[in-house]
Tab-separated table of C-alpha atoms and ligand atoms in Angstrom:
chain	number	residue	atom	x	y	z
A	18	UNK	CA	24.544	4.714	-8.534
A	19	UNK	CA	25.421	4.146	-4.760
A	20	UNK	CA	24.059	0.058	-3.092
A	21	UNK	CA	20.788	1.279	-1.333
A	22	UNK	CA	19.350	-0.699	1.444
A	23	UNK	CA	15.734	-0.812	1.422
A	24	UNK	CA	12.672	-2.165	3.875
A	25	UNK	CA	9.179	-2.072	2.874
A	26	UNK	CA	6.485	-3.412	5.447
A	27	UNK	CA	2.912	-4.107	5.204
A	28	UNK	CA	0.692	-4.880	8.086
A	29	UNK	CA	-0.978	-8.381	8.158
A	30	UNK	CA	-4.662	-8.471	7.319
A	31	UNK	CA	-4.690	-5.039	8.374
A	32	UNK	CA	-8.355	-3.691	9.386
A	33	UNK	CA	-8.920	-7.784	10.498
A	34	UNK	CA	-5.871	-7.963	13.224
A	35	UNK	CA	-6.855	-4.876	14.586
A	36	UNK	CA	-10.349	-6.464	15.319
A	37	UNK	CA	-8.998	-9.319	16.253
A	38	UNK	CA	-6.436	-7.601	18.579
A	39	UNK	CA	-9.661	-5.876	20.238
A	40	UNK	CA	-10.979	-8.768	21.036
A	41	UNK	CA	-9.008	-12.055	21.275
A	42	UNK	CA	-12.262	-14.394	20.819
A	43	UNK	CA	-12.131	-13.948	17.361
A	44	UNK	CA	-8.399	-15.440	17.212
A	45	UNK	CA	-8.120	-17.879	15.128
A	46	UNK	CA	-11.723	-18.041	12.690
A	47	UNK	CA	-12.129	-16.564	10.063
A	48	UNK	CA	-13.383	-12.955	9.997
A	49	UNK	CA	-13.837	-10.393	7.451
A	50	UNK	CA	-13.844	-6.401	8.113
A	51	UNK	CA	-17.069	-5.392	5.965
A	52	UNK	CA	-20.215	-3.650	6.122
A	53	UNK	CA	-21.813	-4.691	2.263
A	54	UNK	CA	-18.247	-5.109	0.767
A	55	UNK	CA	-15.296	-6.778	2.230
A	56	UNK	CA	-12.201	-4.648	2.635
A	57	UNK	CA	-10.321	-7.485	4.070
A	58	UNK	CA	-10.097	-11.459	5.483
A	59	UNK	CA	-8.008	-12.617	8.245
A	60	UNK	CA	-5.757	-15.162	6.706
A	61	UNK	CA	-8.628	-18.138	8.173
A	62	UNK	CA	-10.847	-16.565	6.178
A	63	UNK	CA	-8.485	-16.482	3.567
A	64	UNK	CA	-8.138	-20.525	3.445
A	65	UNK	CA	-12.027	-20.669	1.924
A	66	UNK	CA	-11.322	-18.508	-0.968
A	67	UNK	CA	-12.756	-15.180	0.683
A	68	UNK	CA	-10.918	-11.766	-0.398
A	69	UNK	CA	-11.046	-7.903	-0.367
A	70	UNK	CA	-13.731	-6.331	-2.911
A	71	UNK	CA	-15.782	-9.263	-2.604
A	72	UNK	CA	-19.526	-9.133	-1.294
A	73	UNK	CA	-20.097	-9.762	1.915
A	74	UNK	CA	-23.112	-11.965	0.309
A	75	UNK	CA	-20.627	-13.725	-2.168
A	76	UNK	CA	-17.782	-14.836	0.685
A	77	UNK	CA	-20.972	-16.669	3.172
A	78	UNK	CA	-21.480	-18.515	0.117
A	79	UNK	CA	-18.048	-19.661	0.166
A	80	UNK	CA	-17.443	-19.844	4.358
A	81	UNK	CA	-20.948	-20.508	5.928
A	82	UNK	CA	-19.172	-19.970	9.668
A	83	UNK	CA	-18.133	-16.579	8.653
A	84	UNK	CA	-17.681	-13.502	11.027
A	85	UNK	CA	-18.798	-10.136	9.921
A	86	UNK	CA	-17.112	-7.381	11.851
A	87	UNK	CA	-18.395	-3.547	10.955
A	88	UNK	CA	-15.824	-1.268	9.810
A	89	UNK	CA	-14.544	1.582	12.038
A	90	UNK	CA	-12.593	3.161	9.856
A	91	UNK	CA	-11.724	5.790	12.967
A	92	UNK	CA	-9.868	3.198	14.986
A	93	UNK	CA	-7.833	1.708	11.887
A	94	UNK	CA	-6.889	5.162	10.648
A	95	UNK	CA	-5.545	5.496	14.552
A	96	UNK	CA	-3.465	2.497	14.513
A	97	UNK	CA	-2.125	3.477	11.290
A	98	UNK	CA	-0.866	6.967	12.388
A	99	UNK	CA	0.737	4.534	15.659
A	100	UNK	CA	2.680	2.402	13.391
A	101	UNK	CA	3.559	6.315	10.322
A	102	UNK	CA	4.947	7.543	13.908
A	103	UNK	CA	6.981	4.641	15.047
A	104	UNK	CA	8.362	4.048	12.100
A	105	UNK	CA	9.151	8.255	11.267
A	106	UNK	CA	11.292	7.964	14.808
A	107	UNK	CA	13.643	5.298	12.941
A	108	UNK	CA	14.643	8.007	10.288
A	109	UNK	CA	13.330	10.344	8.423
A	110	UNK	CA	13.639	8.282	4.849
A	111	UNK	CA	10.801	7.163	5.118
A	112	UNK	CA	7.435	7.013	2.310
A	113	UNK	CA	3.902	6.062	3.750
A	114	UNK	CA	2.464	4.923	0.836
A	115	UNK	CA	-0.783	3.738	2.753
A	116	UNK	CA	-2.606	2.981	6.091
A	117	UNK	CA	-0.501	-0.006	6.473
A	118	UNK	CA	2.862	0.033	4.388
A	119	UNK	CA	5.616	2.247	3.567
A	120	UNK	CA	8.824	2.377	2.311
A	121	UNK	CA	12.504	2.732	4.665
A	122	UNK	CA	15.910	3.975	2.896
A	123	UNK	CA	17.961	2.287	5.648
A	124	UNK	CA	21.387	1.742	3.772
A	125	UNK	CA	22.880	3.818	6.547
A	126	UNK	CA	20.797	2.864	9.504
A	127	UNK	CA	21.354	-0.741	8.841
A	128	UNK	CA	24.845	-0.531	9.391
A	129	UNK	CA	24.859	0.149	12.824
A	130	UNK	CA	23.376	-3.657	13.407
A	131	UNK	CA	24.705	-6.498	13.197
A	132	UNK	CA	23.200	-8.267	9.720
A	133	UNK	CA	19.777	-6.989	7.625
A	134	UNK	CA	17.874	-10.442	8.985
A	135	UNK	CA	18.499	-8.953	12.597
A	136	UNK	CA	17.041	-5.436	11.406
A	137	UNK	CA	13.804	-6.907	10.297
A	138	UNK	CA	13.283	-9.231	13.276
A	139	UNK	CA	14.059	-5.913	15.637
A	140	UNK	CA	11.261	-3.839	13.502
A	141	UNK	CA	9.001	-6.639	13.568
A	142	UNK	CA	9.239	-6.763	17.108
A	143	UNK	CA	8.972	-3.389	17.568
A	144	UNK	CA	5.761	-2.839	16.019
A	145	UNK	CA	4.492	-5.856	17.345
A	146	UNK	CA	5.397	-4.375	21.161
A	147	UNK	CA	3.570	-1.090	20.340
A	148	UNK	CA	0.886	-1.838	19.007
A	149	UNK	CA	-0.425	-5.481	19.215
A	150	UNK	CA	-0.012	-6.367	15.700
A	151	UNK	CA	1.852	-8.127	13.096
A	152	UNK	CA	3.507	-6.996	9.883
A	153	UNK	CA	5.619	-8.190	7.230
A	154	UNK	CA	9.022	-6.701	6.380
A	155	UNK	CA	10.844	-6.944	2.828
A	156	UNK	CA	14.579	-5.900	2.531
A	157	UNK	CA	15.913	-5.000	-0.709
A	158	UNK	CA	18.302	-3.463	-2.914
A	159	UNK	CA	15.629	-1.360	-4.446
A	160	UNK	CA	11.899	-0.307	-4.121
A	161	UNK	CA	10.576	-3.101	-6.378
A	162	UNK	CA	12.422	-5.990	-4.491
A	163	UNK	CA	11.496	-4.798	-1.000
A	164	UNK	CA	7.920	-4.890	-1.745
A	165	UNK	CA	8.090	-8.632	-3.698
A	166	UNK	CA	10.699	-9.551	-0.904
A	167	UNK	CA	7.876	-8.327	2.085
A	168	UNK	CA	5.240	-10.342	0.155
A	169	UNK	CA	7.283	-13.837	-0.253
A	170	UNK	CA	6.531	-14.318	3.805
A	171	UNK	CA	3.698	-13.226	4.257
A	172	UNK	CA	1.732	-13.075	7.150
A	173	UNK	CA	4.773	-12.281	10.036
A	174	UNK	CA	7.576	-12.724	8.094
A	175	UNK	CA	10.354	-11.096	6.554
A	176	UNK	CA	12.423	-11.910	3.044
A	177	UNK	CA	15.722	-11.070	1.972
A	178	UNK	CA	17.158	-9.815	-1.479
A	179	UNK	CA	20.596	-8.449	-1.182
A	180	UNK	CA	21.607	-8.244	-5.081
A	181	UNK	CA	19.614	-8.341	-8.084
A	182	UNK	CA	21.015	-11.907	-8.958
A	183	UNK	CA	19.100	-13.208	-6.082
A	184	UNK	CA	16.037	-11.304	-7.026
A	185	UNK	CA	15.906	-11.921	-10.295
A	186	UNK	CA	16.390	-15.655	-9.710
A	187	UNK	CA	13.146	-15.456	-7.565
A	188	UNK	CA	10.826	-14.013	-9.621
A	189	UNK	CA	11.285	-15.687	-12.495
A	190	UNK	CA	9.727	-18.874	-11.719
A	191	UNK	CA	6.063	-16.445	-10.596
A	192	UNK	CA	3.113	-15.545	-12.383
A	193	UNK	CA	3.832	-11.872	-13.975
A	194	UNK	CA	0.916	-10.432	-11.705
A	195	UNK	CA	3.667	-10.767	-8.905
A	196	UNK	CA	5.493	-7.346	-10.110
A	197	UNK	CA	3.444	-4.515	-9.176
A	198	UNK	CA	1.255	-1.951	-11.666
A	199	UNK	CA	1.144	-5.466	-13.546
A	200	UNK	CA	-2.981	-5.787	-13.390
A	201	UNK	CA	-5.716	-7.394	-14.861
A	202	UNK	CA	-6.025	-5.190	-17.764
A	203	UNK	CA	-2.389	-5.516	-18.275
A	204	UNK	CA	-1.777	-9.314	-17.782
A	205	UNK	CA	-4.642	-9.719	-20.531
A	206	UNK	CA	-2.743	-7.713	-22.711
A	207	UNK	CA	0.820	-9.745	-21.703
A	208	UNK	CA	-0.943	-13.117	-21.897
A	209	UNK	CA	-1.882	-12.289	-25.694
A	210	UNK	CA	1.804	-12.399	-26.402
A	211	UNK	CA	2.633	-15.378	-24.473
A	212	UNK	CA	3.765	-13.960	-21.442
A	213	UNK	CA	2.636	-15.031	-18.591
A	214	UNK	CA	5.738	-15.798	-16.232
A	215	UNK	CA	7.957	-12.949	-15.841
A	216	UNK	CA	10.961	-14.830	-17.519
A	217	UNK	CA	8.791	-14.701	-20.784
A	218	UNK	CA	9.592	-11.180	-20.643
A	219	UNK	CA	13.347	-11.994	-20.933
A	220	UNK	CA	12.630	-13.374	-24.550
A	221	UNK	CA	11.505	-10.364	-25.983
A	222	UNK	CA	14.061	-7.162	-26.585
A	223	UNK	CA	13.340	-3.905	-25.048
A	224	UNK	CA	12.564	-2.547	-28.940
A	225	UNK	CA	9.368	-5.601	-29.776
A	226	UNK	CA	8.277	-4.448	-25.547
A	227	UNK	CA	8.218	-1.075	-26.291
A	228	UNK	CA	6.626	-1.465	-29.824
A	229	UNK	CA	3.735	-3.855	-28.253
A	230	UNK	CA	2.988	-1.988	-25.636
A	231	UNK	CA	4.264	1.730	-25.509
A	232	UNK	CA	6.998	3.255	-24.318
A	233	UNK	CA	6.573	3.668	-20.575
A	234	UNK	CA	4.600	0.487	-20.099
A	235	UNK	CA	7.434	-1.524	-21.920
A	236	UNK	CA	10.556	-0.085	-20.214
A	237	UNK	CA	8.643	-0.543	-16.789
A	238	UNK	CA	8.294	-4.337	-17.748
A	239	UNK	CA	12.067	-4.952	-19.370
A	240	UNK	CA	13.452	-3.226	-16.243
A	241	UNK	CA	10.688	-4.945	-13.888
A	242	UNK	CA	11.960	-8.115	-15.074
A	243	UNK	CA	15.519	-7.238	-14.881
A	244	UNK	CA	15.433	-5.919	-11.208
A	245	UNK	CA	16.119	-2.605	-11.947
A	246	UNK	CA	13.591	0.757	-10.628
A	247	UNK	CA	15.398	3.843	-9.868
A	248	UNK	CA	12.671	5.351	-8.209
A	249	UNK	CA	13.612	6.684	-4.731
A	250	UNK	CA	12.059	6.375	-1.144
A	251	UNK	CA	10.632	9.739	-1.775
A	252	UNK	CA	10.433	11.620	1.704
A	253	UNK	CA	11.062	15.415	0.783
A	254	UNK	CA	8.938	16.222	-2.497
A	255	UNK	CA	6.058	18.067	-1.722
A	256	UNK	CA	3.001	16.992	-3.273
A	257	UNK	CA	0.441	18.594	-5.282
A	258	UNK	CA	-1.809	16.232	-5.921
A	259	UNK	CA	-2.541	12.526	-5.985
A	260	UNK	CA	-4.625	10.972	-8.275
A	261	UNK	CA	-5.373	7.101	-10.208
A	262	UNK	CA	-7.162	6.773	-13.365
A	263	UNK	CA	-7.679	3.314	-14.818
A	264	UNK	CA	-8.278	3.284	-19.147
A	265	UNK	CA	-10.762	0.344	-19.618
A	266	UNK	CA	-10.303	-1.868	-22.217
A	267	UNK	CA	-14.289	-3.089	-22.717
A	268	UNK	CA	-15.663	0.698	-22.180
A	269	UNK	CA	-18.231	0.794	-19.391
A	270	UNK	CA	-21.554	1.106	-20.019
A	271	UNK	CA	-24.166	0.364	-17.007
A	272	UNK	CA	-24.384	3.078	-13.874
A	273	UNK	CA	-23.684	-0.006	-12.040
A	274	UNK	CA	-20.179	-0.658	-13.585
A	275	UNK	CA	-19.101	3.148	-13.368
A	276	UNK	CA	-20.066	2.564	-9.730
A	277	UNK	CA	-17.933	0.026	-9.431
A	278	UNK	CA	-15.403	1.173	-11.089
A	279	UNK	CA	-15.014	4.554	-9.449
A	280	UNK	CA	-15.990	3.156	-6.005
A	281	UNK	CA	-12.476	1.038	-6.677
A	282	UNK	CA	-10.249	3.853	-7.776
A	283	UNK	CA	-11.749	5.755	-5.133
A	284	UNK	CA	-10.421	3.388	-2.272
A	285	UNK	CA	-6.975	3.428	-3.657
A	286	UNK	CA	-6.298	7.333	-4.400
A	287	UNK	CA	-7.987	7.559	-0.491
A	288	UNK	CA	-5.153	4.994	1.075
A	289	UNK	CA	-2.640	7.296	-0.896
A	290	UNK	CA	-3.768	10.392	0.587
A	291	UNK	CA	-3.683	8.547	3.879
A	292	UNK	CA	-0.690	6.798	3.973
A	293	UNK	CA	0.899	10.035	3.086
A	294	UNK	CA	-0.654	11.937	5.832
A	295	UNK	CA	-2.442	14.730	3.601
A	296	UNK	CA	-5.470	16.688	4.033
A	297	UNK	CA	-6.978	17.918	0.853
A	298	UNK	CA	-8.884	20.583	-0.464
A	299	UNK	CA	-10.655	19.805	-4.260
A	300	UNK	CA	-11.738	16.781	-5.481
A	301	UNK	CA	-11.281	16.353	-9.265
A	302	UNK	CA	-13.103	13.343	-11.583
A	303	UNK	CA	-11.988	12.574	-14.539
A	304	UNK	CA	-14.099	11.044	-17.217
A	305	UNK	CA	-12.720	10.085	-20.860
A	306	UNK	CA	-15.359	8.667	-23.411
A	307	UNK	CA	-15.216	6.584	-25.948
A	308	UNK	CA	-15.260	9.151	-28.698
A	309	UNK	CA	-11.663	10.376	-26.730
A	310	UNK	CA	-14.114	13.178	-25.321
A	311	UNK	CA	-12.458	13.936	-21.988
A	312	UNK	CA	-14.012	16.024	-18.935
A	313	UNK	CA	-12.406	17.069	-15.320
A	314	UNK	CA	-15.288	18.024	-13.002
A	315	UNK	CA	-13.751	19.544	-9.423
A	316	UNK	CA	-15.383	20.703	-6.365
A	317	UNK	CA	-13.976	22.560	-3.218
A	318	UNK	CA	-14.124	21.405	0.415
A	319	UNK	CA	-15.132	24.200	2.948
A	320	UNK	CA	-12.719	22.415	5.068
A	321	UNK	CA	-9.002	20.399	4.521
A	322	UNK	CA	-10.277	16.778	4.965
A	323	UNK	CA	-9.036	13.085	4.538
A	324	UNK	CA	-11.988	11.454	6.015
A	325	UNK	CA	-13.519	8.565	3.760
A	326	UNK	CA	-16.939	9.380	3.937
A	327	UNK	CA	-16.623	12.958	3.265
A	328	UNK	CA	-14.189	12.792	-0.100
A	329	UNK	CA	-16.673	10.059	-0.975
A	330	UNK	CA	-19.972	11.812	-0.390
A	331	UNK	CA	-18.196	14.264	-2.615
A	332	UNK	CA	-17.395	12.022	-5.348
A	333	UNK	CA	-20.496	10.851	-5.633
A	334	UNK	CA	-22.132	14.458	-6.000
A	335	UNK	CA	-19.583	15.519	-9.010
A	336	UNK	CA	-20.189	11.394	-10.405
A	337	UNK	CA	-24.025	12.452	-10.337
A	338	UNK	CA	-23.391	15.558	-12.606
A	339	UNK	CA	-22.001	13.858	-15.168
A	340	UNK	CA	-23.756	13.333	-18.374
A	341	UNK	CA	-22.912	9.243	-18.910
A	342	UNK	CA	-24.832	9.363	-22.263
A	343	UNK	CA	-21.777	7.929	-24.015
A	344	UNK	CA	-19.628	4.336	-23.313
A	345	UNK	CA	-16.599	5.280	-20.732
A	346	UNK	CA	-13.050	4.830	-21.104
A	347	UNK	CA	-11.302	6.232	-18.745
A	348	UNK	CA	-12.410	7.004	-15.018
A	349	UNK	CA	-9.666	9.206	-12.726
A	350	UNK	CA	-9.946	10.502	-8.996
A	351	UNK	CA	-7.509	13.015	-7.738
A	352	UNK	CA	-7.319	15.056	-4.474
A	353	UNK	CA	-5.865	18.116	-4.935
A	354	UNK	CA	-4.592	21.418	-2.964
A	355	UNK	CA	-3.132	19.361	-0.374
A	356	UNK	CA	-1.454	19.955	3.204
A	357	UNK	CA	0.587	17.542	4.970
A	358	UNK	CA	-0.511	16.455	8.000
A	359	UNK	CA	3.075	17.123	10.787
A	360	UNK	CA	4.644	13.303	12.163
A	361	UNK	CA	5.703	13.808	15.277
A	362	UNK	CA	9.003	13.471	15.371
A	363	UNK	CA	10.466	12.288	18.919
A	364	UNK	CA	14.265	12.535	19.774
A	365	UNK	CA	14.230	9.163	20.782
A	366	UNK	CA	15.155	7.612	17.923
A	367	UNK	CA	14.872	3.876	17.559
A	368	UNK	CA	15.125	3.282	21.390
A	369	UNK	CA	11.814	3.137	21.405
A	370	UNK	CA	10.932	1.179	18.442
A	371	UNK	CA	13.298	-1.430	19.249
A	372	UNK	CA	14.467	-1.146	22.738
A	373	UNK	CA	12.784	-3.907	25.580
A	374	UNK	CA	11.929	-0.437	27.579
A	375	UNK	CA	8.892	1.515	26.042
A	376	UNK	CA	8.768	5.189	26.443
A	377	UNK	CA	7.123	5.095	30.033
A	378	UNK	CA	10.138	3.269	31.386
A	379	UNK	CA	12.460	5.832	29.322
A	380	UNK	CA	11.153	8.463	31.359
A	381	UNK	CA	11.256	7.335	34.482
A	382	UNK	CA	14.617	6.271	34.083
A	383	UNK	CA	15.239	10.123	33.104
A	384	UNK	CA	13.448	11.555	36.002
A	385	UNK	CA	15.582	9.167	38.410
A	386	UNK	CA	19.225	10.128	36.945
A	387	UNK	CA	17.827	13.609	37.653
A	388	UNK	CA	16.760	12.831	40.943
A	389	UNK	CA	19.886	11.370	41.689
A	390	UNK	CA	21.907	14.071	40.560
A	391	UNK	CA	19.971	16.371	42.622
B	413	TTP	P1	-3.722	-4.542	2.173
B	413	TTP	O1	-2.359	-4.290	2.764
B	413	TTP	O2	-3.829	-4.683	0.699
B	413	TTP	O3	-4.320	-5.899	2.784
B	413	TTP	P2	-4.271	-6.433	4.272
B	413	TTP	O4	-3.357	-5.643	5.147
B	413	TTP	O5	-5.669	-6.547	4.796
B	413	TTP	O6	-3.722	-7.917	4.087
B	413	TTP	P3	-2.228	-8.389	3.719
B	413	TTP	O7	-1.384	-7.150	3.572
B	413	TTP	O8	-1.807	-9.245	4.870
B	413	TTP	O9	-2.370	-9.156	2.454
B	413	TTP	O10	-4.735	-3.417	2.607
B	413	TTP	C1	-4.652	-2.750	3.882
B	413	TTP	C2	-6.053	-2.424	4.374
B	413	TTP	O11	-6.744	-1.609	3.418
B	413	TTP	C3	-6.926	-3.652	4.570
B	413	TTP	O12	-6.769	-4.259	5.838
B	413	TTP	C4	-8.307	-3.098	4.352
B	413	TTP	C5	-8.144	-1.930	3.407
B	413	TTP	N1	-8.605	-2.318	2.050
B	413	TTP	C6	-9.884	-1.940	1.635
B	413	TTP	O13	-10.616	-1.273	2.389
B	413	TTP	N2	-10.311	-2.311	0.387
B	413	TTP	C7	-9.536	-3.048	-0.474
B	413	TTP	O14	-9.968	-3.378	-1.606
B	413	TTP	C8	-8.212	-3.426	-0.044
B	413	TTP	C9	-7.314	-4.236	-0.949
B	413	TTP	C10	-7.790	-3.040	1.222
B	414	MG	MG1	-1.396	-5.148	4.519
C-alpha cells in the first residue's frame, strides 16, 4: 500500500478556550465548562487533578478557587462548524470525527510545502487567526499515529511520526491506555495478563492475543502495537447510522448506574453525529441483560435534529420504558436515518486558512484588480 501522509488535530480544552477566548479575564485560572458535570478543565484547572465527567461538587473539593462557567452548547457547536469549514477548504480528505478533531489525508497536499513541521505550524496558525483558539496537530503515517502523535504535545503543539520505526519506538515506553479503544474495561482485562506497557504486547504472538481475547480485539492490539491500522480518512462513505455500545463487565444494577452509564455513551455517539455534521431521524437503545436477553427500543423525531437536548430528552423517554427488572450488560445508543449536514465548500482553497490576508482582504483585493481593469 501507497506512504500516506496524515494530520489529525484536536482543539485545546475545547468548550474552556472558547470561554476563555470570550472573555480574556479568565486567562490564565483555572476554569471548568459545567453546569452539574464537568465536560472539560482548562489546562490550570487541570494542574489540581480536575477532569471531564467529574462533578462539579467533586473538582471544588480538589481546587477551592475554581471557576464555574455554564455551558452554551450553541456557541461551541458554532465554533466547531468555523474550524469543520476551515479545515474542508484545505481538501476534501477530510473526517470530522467530533466538535473539535478530525482527521486530514494530506500525502498530496503536503507536498506542495516545504517540510511536514512547516505544514502543522501553517494550520496551527491558521486556525488560531480565524478563530481565536488553539489546537494541537499530529502528523503521521497512518490514522493511529496521527492521533498519539497530536496528543504527545499537547496543549499548542504539534508531533511528528514519519515511519513506523519512529512510532513504534515512542509508544513503547507508555502506559497501554495511550492507544485508543484501549479503555478501562479493556486495560483490566490486559493488566490480568501482565500487560500493562504496550511493549508487553510484543511478547505475546498474535495466536495466545487472539485466543485471550477474541479475534477482533486481539488483531486490533498486535497491529496497535506494531503501528499498523489500515483504516482510511473516510470522507465519501455515506453513513447510515452511528452508534456505541459498551458490554460491562460487573453488570449494572442501580437506576443510578444505568444513568450513568447511558448518560456517558450518550455524549460520545452525540460528538460523532456532530463532528460528522449529521442530522438524524430515530433514536435506537439498546439493552442486553444478563441472561443474554437483548432489546432495541427506537423512536422517530418529527423533525431531522442534532441538538443535545433534544436526542437526549429522547433517550431518556425510550430509557424510561424499559423494564430494568434484570442486571444489565450491555447498554448501546445509535442515531439512525441520517442526513448530512452540506460544508461549504469555498474556492479559495488554503489561501485563506493559511494566507496573512483573511477573506475580507481577498476580496477587496478582487474588487480592485477589477476596478483597475475597468
Ligand atoms: P476533548 O477533545 O476530549 O477534550 P478538550 O478539547 O476539552 O481537551 P484536550 O483535547 O485539550 O485534552 O473534548 C472536546 C470537548 O467535548 C470538550 O471541550 C468538552 C466536550 N466533552 C464533554 O462534554 N464531555 C466529556 O466527557 C468530554 C471528554 C468532552
Ligand atoms: Mg480537544
Amino acid at each position: 500500500m501507497k506512504e500516506k501522509t496524515i494530520l489529525h488535530y484536536d482543539m485545546d480544552a475545547f468548550y474552556a478556550s472558547v470561554e476563555i477566548r470570550d472573555n480574556p479575564s479568565l486567562k490564565g485560572k483555572p476554569i471548568v465548562v459545567g453546569n452539574s458535570i464537568i465536560t472539560t478543565a482548562s489546562y490550570e484547572a487541570r494542574k489540581f487533578g480536575v477532569r471531564s465527567a467529574m462533578p462539579v461538587m467533586e473538582a471544588r473539593k480538589l481546587c477551592h478557587h475554581l471557576l464555574v462557567i455554564p455551558v452554551s452548547m450553541g456557541k461551541y457547536m458554532e465554533v466547531s462548524r468555523k474550524i469543520k469549514n476551515l479545515v474542508a477548504r484545505l481538501t476534501e480528505k477530510v473526517e470530522f470525527i467530533a466538535s473539535d478533531e478530525g482527521y486530514v489525508d494530506i500525502t498530496e497536499l503536503v507536498k506542495r510545502y516545504p517540510s511536514k513541521e512547516y505544514f502543522a505550524r501553517r494550520f496551527q496558525k491558521g486556525i488560531y487567526k480565524n478563530t481565536g483558539l488553539t489546537c494541537s496537530v499530529g502528523i503521521g503515517y497512518n490514522k493511529l499515529s496521527a492521533k498519539i502523535a497530536s496528543d504527545a504535545k499537547k496543549p499548542g503543539g504539534y508531533y511528528i511520526f514519519n515511519n513506523s520505526q519512529e512510532f513504534v519506538e515512542y509508544i513503547s515506553g507508555k502506559n497501554i491506555k495511550i492507544i485508543p479503544g484501549v479503555g478501562k474495561k479493556f486495560q483490566e482485562l490486559l493488566g490480568e495478563r501482565n500487560i500493562l506497557m504496550v511493549r508487553d504486547v510484543h511478547n505475546y504472538s498474535l495466536y495466545e492475543l487472539i485466543s485471550y481475547f477474541g479475534k477482533s480485539r486481539g488483531e486490533f492490539l498486535y497491529c496497535s502495537a506494531m503501528g499498523e491500522d489500515n483504516r482510511q480518512v473516510d470522507y465519501k462513505r455515506k453513513i447510515h447510522s452511528v452508534g456505541n455500545e459498551n458490554t460491562f463487565r460487573y453488570p449494572l444494577e442501580s437506576e443510578v448506574e444505568i444513568k450513568r452509564e447511558l448518560e456517558s455513551i450518550f455524549h460520545k455517539t452525540h460528538e460523532r453525529l456532530v463532528g460528522k455534521d449529521l442530522l438524524c431521524k430515530t433514536v435506537t437503545l439498546k439493552v442486553r441483560f444478563e441472561n443474554r436477553k437483548t432489546i432495541t427500543r427506537s423512536k422517530t423525531l418529527e423533525n431531522l435534529a442534532d441538538s443535545r437536548e433534544i436526542l437526549k430528552n429522547t433517550l431518556e423517554n425510550i430509557n424510561e420504558s424499559v423494564d430494568y427488572s434484570m442486571r444489565v450488560k450491555l447498554l448501546g445508543v445509535s442515531f439512525g436515518n441520517l442526513v448530512q449536514k452540506s460544508i461549504r465548500q469555498l474556492s479559495f482553497s488554503e489561501r485563506e486558512l493559511f494566507n496573512k490576508k483573511n477573506r475580507v482582504d481577498l476580496l477587496k483585493e478582487k474588487i480592485k484588480k477589477i476596478e483597475k481593469n475597468n
